Coordinates of C-alpha atoms in Angstrom, one line a residue:
Chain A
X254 CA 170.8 82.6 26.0
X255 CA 169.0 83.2 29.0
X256 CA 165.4 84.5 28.1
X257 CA 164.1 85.7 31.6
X258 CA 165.2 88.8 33.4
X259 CA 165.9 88.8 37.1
X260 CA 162.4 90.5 37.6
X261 CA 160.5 88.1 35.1
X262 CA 162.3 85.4 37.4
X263 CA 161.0 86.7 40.7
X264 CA 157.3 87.2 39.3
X265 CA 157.9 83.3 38.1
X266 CA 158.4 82.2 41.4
X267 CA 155.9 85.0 42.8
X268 CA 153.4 83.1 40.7
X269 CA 154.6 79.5 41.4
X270 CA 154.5 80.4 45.6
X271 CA 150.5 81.7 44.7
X272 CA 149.5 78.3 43.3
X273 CA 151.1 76.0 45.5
X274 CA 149.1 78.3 48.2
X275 CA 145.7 78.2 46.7
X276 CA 146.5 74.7 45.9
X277 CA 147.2 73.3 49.0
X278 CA 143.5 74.1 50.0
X279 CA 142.4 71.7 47.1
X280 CA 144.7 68.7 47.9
X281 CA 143.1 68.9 51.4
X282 CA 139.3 69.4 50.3
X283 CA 139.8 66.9 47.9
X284 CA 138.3 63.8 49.4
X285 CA 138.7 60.3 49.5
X286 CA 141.0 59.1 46.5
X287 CA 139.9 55.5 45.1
X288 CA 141.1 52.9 43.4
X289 CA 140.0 49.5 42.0
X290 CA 137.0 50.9 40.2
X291 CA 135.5 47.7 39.1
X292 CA 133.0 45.5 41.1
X293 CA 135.0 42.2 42.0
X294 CA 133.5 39.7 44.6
X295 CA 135.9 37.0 46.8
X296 CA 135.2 33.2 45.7
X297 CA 138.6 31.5 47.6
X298 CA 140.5 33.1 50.7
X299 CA 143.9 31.6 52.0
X300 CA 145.6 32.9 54.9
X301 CA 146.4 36.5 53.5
X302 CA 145.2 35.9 49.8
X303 CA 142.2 36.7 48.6
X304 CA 141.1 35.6 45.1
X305 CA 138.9 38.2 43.4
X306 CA 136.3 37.6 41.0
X307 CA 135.7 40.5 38.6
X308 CA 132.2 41.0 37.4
X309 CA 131.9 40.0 33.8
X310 CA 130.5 42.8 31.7
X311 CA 129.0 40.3 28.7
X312 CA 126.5 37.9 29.1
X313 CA 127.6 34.9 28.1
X314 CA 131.9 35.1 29.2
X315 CA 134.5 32.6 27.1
X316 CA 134.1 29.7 29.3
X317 CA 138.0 29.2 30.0
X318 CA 138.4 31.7 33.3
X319 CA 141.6 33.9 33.1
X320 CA 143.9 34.4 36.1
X321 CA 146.2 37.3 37.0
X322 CA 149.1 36.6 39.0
X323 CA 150.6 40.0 40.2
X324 CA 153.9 40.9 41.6
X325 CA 154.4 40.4 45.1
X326 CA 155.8 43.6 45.0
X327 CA 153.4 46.5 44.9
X328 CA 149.6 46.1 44.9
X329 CA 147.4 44.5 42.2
X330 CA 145.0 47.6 41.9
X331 CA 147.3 48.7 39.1
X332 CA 145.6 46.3 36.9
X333 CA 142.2 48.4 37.9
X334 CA 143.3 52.1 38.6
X335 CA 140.5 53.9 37.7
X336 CA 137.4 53.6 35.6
X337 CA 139.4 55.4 31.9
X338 CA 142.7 53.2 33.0
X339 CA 141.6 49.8 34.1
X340 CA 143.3 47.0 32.1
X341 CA 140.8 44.4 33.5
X342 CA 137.7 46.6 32.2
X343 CA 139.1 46.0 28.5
X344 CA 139.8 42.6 29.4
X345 CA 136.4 41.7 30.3
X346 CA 134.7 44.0 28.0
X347 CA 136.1 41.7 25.5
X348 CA 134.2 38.9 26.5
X349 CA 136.5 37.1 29.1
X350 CA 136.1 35.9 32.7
X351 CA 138.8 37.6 34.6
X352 CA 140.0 36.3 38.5
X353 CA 142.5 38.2 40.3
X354 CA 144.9 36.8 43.2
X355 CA 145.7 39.9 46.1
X356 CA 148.9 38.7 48.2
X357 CA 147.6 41.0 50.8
X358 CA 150.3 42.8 53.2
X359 CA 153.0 39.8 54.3
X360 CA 153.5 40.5 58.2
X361 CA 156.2 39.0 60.9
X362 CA 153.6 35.7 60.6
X363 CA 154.6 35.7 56.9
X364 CA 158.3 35.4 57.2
X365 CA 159.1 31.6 56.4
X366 CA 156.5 31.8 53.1
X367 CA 158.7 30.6 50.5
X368 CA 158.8 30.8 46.9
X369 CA 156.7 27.1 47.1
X370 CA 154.5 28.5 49.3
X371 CA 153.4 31.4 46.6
X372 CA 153.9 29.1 43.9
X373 CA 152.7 25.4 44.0
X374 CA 150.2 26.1 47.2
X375 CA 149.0 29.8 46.7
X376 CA 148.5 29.8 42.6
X377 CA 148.2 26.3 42.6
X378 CA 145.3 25.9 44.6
X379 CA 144.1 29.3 42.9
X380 CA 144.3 27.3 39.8
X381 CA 142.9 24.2 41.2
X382 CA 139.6 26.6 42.5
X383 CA 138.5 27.7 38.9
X384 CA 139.4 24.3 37.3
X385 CA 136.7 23.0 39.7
X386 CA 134.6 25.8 39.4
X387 CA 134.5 25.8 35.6
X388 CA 134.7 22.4 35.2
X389 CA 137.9 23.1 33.1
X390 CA 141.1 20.5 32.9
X391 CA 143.2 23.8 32.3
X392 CA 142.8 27.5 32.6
X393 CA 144.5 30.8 31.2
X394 CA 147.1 32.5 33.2
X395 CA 148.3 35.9 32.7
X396 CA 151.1 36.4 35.1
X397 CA 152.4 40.5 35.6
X398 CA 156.0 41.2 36.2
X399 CA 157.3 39.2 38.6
X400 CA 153.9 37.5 38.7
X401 CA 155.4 36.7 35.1
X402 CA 158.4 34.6 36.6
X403 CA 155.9 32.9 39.6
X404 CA 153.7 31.8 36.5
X405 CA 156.2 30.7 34.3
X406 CA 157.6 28.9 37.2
X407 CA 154.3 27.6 38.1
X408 CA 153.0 26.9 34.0
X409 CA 156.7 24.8 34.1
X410 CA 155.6 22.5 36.8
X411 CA 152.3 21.9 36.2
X412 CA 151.5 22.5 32.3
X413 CA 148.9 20.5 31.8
X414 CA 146.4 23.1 34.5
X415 CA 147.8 26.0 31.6
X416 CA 146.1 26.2 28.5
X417 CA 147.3 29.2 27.7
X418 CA 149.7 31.8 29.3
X419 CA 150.4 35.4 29.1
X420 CA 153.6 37.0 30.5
X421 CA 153.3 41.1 30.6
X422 CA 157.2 42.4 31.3
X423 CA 158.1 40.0 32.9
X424 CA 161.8 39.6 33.8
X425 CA 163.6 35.9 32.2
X426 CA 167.4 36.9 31.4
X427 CA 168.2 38.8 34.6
X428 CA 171.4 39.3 33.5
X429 CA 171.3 41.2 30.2
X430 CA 173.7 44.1 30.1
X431 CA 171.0 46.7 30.5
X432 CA 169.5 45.4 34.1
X433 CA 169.8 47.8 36.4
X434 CA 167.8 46.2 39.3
X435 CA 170.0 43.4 38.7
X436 CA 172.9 45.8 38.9
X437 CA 172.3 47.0 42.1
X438 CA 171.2 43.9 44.0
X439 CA 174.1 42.0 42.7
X440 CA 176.6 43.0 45.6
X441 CA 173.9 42.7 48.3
X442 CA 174.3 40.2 51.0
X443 CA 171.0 38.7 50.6
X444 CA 171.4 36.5 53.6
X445 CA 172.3 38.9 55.9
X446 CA 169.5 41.2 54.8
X447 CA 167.0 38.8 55.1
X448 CA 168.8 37.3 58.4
X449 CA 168.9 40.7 59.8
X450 CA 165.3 42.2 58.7
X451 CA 163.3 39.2 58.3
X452 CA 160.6 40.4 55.8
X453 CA 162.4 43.0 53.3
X454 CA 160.4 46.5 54.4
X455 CA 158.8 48.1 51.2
X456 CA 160.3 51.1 51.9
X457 CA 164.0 49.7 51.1
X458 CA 162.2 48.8 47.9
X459 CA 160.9 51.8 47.3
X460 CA 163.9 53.6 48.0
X461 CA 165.2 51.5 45.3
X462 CA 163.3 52.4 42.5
X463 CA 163.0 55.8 43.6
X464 CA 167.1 55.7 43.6
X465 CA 166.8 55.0 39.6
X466 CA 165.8 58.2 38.7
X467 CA 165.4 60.4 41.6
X468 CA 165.9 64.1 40.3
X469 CA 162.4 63.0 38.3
X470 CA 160.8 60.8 40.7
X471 CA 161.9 62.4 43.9
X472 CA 162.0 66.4 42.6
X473 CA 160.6 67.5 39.2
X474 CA 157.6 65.6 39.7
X475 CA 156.2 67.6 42.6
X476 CA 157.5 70.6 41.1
X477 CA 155.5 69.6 38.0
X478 CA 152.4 68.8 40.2
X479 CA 151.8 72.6 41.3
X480 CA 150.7 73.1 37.3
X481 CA 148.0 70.8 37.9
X482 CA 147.0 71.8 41.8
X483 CA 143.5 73.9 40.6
X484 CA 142.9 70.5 38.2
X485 CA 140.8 68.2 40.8
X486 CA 140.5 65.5 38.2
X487 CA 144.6 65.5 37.0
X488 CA 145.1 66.0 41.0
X489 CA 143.2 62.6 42.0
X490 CA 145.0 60.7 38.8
X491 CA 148.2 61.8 40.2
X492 CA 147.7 60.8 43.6
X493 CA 146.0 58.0 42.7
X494 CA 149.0 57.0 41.2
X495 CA 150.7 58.3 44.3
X496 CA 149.5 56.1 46.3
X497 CA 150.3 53.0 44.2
X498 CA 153.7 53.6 44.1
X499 CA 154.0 54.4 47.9
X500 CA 152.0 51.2 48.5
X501 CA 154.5 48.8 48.8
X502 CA 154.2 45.9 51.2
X503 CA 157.0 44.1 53.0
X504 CA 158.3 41.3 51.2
X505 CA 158.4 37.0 53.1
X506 CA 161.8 37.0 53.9
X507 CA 162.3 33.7 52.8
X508 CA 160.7 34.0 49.2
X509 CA 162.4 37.3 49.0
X510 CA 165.7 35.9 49.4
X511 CA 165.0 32.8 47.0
X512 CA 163.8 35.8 44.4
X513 CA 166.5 37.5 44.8
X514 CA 169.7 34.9 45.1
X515 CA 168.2 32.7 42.1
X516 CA 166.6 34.6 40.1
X517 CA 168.6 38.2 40.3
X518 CA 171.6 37.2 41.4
X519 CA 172.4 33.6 39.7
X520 CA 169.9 33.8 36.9
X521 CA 169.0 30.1 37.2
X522 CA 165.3 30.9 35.5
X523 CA 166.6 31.1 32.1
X524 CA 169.6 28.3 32.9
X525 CA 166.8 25.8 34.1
X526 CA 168.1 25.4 37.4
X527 CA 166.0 26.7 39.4
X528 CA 164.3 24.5 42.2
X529 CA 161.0 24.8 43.8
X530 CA 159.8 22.9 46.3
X531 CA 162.1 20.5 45.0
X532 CA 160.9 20.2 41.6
X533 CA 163.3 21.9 39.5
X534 CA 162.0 24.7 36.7
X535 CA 162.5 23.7 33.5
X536 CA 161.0 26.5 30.8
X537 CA 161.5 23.8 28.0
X538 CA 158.2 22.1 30.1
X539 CA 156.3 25.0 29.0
X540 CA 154.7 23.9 25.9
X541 CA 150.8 25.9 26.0
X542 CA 150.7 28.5 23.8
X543 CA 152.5 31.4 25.2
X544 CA 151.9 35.4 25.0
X545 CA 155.1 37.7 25.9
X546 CA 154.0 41.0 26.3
X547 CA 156.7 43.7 27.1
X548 CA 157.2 47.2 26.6
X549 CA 160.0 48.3 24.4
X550 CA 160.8 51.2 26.7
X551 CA 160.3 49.7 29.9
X552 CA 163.5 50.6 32.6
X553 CA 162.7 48.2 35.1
X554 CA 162.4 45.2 32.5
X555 CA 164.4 45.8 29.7
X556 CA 162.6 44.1 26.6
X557 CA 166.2 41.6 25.7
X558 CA 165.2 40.5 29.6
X559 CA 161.6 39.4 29.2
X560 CA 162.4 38.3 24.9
X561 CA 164.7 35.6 26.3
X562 CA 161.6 33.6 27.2
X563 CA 161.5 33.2 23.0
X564 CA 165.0 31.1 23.0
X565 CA 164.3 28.9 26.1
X566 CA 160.3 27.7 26.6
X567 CA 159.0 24.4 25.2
X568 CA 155.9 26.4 23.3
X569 CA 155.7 26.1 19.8
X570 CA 152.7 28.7 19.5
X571 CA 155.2 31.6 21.0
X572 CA 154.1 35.1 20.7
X573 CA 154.8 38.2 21.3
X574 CA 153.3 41.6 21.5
X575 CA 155.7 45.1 21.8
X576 CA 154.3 48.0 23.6
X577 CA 155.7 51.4 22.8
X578 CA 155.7 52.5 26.2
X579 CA 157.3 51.9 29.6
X580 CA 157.0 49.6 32.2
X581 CA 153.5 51.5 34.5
X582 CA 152.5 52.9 31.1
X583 CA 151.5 49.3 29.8
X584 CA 149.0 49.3 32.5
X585 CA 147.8 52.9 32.6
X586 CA 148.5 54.9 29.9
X587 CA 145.4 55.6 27.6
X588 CA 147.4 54.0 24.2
X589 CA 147.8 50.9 26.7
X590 CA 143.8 51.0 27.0
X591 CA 143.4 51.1 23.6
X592 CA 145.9 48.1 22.7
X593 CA 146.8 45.8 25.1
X594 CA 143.5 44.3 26.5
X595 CA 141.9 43.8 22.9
X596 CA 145.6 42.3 21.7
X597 CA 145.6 40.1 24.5
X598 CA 141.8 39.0 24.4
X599 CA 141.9 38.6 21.0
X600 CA 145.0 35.9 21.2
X601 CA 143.5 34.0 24.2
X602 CA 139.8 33.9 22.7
X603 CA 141.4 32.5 19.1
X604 CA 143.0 29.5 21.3
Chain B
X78 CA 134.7 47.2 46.0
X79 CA 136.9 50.2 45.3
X80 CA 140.2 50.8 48.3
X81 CA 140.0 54.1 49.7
X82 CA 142.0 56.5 51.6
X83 CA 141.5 59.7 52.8
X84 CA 144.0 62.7 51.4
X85 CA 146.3 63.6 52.6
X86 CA 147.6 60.4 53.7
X87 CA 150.8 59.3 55.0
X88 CA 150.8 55.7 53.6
X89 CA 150.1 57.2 50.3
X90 CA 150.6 60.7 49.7
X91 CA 152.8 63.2 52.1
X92 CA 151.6 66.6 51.4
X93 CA 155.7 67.9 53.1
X94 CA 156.5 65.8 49.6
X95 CA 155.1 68.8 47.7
X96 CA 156.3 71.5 49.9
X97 CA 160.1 69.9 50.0
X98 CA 160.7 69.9 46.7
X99 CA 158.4 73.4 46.0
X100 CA 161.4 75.1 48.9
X101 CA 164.1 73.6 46.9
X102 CA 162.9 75.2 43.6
X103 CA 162.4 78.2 45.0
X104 CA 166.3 77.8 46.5
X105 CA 166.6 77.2 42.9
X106 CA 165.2 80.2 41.3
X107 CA 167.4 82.3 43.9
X108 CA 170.7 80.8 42.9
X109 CA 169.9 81.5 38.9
X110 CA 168.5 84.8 39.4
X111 CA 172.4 86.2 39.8
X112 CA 173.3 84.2 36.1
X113 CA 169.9 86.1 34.8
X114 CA 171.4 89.1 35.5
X115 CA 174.8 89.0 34.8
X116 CA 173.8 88.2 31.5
X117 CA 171.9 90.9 31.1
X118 CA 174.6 93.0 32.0
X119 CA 177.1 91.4 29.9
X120 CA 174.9 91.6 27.0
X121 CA 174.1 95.4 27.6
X122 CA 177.7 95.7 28.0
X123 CA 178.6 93.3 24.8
X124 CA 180.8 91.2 27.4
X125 CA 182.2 87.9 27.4
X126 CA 178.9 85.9 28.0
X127 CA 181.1 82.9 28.3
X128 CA 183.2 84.0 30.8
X129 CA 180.1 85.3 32.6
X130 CA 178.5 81.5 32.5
X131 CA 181.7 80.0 34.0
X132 CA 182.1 82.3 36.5
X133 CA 178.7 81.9 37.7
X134 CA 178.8 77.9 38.0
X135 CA 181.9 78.1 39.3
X136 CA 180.3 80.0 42.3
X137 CA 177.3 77.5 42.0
X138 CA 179.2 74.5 42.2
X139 CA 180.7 76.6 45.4
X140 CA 177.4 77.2 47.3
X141 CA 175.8 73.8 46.2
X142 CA 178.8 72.1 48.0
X143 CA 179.2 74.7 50.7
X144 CA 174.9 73.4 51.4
X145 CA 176.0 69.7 51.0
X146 CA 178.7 70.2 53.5
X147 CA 176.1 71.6 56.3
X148 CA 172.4 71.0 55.5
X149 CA 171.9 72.6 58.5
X150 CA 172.5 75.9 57.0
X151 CA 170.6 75.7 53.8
X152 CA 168.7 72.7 53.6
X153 CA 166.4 73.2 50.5
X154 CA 169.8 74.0 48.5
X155 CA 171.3 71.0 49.8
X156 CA 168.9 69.5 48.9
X157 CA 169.6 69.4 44.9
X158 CA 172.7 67.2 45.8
X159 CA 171.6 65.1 47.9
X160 CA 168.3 64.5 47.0
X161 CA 169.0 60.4 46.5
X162 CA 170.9 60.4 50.0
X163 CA 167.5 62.0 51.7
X164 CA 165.7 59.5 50.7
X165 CA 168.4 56.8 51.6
X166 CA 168.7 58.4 55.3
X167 CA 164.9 58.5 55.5
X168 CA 165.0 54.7 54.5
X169 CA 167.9 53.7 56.7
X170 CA 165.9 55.2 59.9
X171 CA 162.7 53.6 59.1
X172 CA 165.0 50.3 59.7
X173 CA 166.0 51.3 62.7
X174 CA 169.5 53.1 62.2
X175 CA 169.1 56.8 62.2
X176 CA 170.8 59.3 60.3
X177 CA 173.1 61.2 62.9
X178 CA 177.1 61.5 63.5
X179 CA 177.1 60.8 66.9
X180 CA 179.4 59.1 68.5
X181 CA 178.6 55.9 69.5
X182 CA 177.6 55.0 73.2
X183 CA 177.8 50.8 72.4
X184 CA 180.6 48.5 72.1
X185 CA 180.1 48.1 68.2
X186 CA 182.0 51.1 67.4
X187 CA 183.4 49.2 64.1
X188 CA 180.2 48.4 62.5
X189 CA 178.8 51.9 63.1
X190 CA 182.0 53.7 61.8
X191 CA 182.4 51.1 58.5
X192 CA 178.7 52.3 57.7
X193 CA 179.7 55.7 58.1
X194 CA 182.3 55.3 55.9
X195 CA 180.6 53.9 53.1
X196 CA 178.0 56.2 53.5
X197 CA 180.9 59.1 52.9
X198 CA 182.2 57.1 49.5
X199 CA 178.2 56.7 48.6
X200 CA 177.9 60.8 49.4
X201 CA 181.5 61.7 47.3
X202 CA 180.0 59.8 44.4
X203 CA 176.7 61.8 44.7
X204 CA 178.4 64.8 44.7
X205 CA 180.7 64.3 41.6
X206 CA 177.7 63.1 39.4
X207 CA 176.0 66.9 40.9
X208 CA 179.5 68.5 39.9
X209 CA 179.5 66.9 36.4
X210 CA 175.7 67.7 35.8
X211 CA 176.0 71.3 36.6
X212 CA 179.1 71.1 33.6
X213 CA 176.9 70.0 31.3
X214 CA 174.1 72.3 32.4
X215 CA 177.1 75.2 31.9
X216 CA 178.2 73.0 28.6
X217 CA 174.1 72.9 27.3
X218 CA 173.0 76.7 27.7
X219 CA 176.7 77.4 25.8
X220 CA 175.5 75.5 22.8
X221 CA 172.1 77.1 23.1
X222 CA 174.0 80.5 23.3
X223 CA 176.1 79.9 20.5
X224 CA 172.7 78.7 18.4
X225 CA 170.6 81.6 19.2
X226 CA 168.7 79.8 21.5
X227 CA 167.1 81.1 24.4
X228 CA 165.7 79.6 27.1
X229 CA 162.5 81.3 28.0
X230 CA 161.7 80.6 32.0
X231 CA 163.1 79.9 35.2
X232 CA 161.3 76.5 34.9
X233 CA 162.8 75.7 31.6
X234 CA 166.2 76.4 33.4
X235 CA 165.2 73.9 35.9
X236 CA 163.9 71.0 33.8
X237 CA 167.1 71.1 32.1
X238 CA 169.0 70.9 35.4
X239 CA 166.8 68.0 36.0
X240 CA 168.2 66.6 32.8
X241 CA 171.6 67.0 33.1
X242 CA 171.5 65.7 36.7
X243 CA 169.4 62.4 35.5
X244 CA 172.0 61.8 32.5
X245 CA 174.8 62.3 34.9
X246 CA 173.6 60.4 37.6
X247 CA 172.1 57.4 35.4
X248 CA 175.6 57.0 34.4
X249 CA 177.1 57.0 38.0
X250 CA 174.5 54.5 38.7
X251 CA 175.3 52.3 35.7
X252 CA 178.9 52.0 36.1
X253 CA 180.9 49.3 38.0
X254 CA 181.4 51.3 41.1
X255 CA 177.9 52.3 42.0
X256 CA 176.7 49.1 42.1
X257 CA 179.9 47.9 44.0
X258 CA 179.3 51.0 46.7
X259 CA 175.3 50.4 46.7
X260 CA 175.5 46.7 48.3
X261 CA 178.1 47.8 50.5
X262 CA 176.5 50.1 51.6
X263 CA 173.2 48.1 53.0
X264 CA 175.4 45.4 53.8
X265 CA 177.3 48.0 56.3
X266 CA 174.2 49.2 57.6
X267 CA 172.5 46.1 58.3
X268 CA 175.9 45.2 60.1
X269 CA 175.3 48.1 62.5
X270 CA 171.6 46.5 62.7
X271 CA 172.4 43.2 63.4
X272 CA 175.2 43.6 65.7
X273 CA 172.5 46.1 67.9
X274 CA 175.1 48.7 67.8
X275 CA 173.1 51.3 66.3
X276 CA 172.8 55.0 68.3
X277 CA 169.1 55.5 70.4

């Protein structure tokens, strides 16, 4: 039954017209929004990367340095959104030493990087940096998404710099039945796209996840976001978020279309066929202890994608830690805060 | 060593993102407000409430397509349907190939009119999975009727539009042709683009 009258309706949208009005005013008084909360300082800088060290917030930090390898899609300062939502706080509050790589914003320059390029020179030398600088033979790696598929790829080649590695959703299977990213790249002409564009704009990305669910993404949630207009603290949360999302840098051409033909489109990752830099990737080489994180509601990485790692790495230490949440709320949402960090600290500091 | 940006800001967030979507609610509002009070009526009258909710999608279905067919004429209705192709155009022209009919002034007529073309299929598949949702928005406040359940504000009416639009539309996206039609149709538009055939 229909509860509201046609006058209850009007004075609804009377009242919804008044706080978009009045809070208008406070999106445009509100200031700058930040991100990245925590202090960080640059130890290594190559070409567009920057490697980040975060201040460590015990005296004495576990001696083996952690990396995080982020996606090349979308910027790392997810990892570090604000000071109540900061995965890298709870990682260091637990004692570790926590390095982040930032790809930076891939320009026309950037075009030929390939998937060797971002894998055996960019995290390798990474890799090679804090060896040196801890005096360590091997180092942890915690790679994000498809920083999860560069580090396996990477941990594969060169095992013996890994102690140990975590993988947080990353993608393995990209062919289980329930991929829809797979789904809708699969009929793409790669080569022509790449050909045609050179880098892959982030805004045909964006468009792209924004097509998944874009009556929420694209409508509700602005209608949504006049509730909390007189809120200045839910207001710079949600445009903090905002921001992330719309954040999207353009993709190397080249790397993207290796990404995309081998791993999305021929899923040689979990058949061992992939080939980088001539070396081929095989996931039975990855024999450290491994940690495979995923979220068991998680759209963009459905969890039988990133489980596959289980039936197909070398490790006989395998893990692996379920998040009831979805893909962005294993980074920022407050049960993620309260979880993930002190699971994953506590696995790496008992290796 | 925190990243800032100043608010409102285009690289991160479009204040028109807000206002868009706030017009189209209202458009919203002003197409339920007839089914509001035709129930009314019919339940003062102890009428067919049935009828009366089939009637009035019926003539929703109606306007929402009459809006699809020329945006020009009531955009923020139109824009419930084609809320997915918006954002497509918006992408497409940020690549260089803009979203406009005319007729092409370069010899590359084929490219530009294969895009077109796929861009109709993409836009008929759109619209069915609207059609569908607003029968299962009709179907969901029947069952509500029938349980004595009400649904208590124009908002609630709208989430569960939202609803039935994302279950509809999630399956058109996960089914064998909108996969099919989704590659096609960036392949067909980065024809136009590579060829140079695109319209200034």
């Amino acid at each position: 039954m229909i509860g509201p009258t046609p006058a209850q309706i009007t004075e609804e949208l009377r009242r919804f017209q008044a706080r978009l009005a009045e809070g208008a005013r406070t999106l445009h008084g509100l200031g700058p929004i930040e991100t990245g909360v925590l202090s960080r300082d640059p130890v290594y800088q190559e070409d567009k990367l920057i490697l980040y060290r975060y201040q460590p917030r015990v005296a004495e930090p576990h001696p083996v340095p952690l990396l995080i390898v982020y996606a090349l899609v979308n910027r790392p300062y997810m990892m570090d959104l604000q000071e109540d939502r900061s995965l890298i706080r709870g990682l260091l509050d637990a004692g570790l030493d926590v390095y982040l790589i930032d790809w930076g914003y891939p320009d026309a320059g950037d075009r030929h990087l390939s998937l060797a390029d971002y894998i055996l020179r960019y995290i390798g030398h990474c890799v090679d940096h804090l060896r040196e600088r801890h005096d360590q033979d091997s180092i942890n790696l915690l790679g994000v998404c498809q920083g999860g598929a560069l580090s396996l790829c990477f941990a594969a080649l060169h095992s013996g710099k890994i102690r140990n590695l975590v993988t947080m959703v990353t993608p393995v299977d990209f062919h289980t039945p329930d991929n829809v990213l797979t789904h809708l790249i699969r009929h793409v002409d790669v080569d022509l796209l790449v050909d045609t564009l050179g880098n892959l704009p982030g805004q045909l990305l964006n468009f792209t996840f924004l097509s998944l669910s874009p009556f929420r993404l694209a409508g509700q949630k602005y209608v949504d976001l006049v509730d909390i207009l007189d809120d200045v603290q839910a207001l710079k949360n949600f445009l903090r978020m905002e921001k992330w999302i719309f954040d999207s840098p353009d993709q190397a051409g080249e790397a993207f279309r290796q990404f995309a033909k081998d791993f999305f489109q021929q899923n040689k990752l979990v058949k061992g066929e992939v080939v980088i830099g001539g070396q081929r990737v095989d996931l039975r080489n990855v024999t450290m202890p491994v940690l495979n994180v995923y979220a068991s509601q998680d759209h963009l990485v459905p969890p039988a994608a990133s489980k596959a790692l289980a039936g197909c790495c070398g490790s006989r230490d395998y893990s692996e830690l379920s998040f009831k949440g979805g893909h962005i709320g294993i980074y920022v949402s407050g049960r993620a805060q309260r979880e993930v960090p002190p699971a994953i600290a506590a696995w790496l500091l008992a290796r | 060593m925190a990243e800032q940006t100043d608010s409102p800001d285009p690289s991160g967030f479009d204040i028109e993102l807000l206002l868009k979507q706030a017009r189209t609610y209202l458009a919203f509002g002003e197409q339920l407000q007839p089914l509001s009070e035709r129930f009314h009526e019919t339940l003062g009258q102890d009428g067919d409430w049935g009828e009366a909710l089939r009637q009035h999608f019926d003539q929703l279905k109606a306007a929402l397509a009459e809006a699809a067919d020329d945006p020009g004429g009531h955009a923020d209705l139109a824009r419930l349907w084609t809320v997915t192709l918006d954002t497509w155009r918006q992408t497409a022209a940020s690549l260089g190939v803009p979203a406009t009919l005319a007729p092409l002034a370069g010899v590359n007529a084929k490219a530009w009119q294969a895009y077109q073309s796929v861009q109709g299929q993409y836009l008929d598949l759109l619209r069915q999975a609207a059609r569908d949702a607003l029968d299962l928005m009709e179907q969901r406040l029947g069952e509500r009727a029938a349980a004595g359940a009400t649904v208590e504000s124009l908002r609630e009416l709208y989430n569960l539009w939202v609803e039935c639009n994302e279950e509809t539309y999630g399956r058109m996206l996960r089914g064998p042709d909108y996969g099919a039609l989704n590659g096609r149709l960036l392949n067909a538009l980065l024809g136009c683009h590579a060829r140079g055939d695109t319209p200034a």
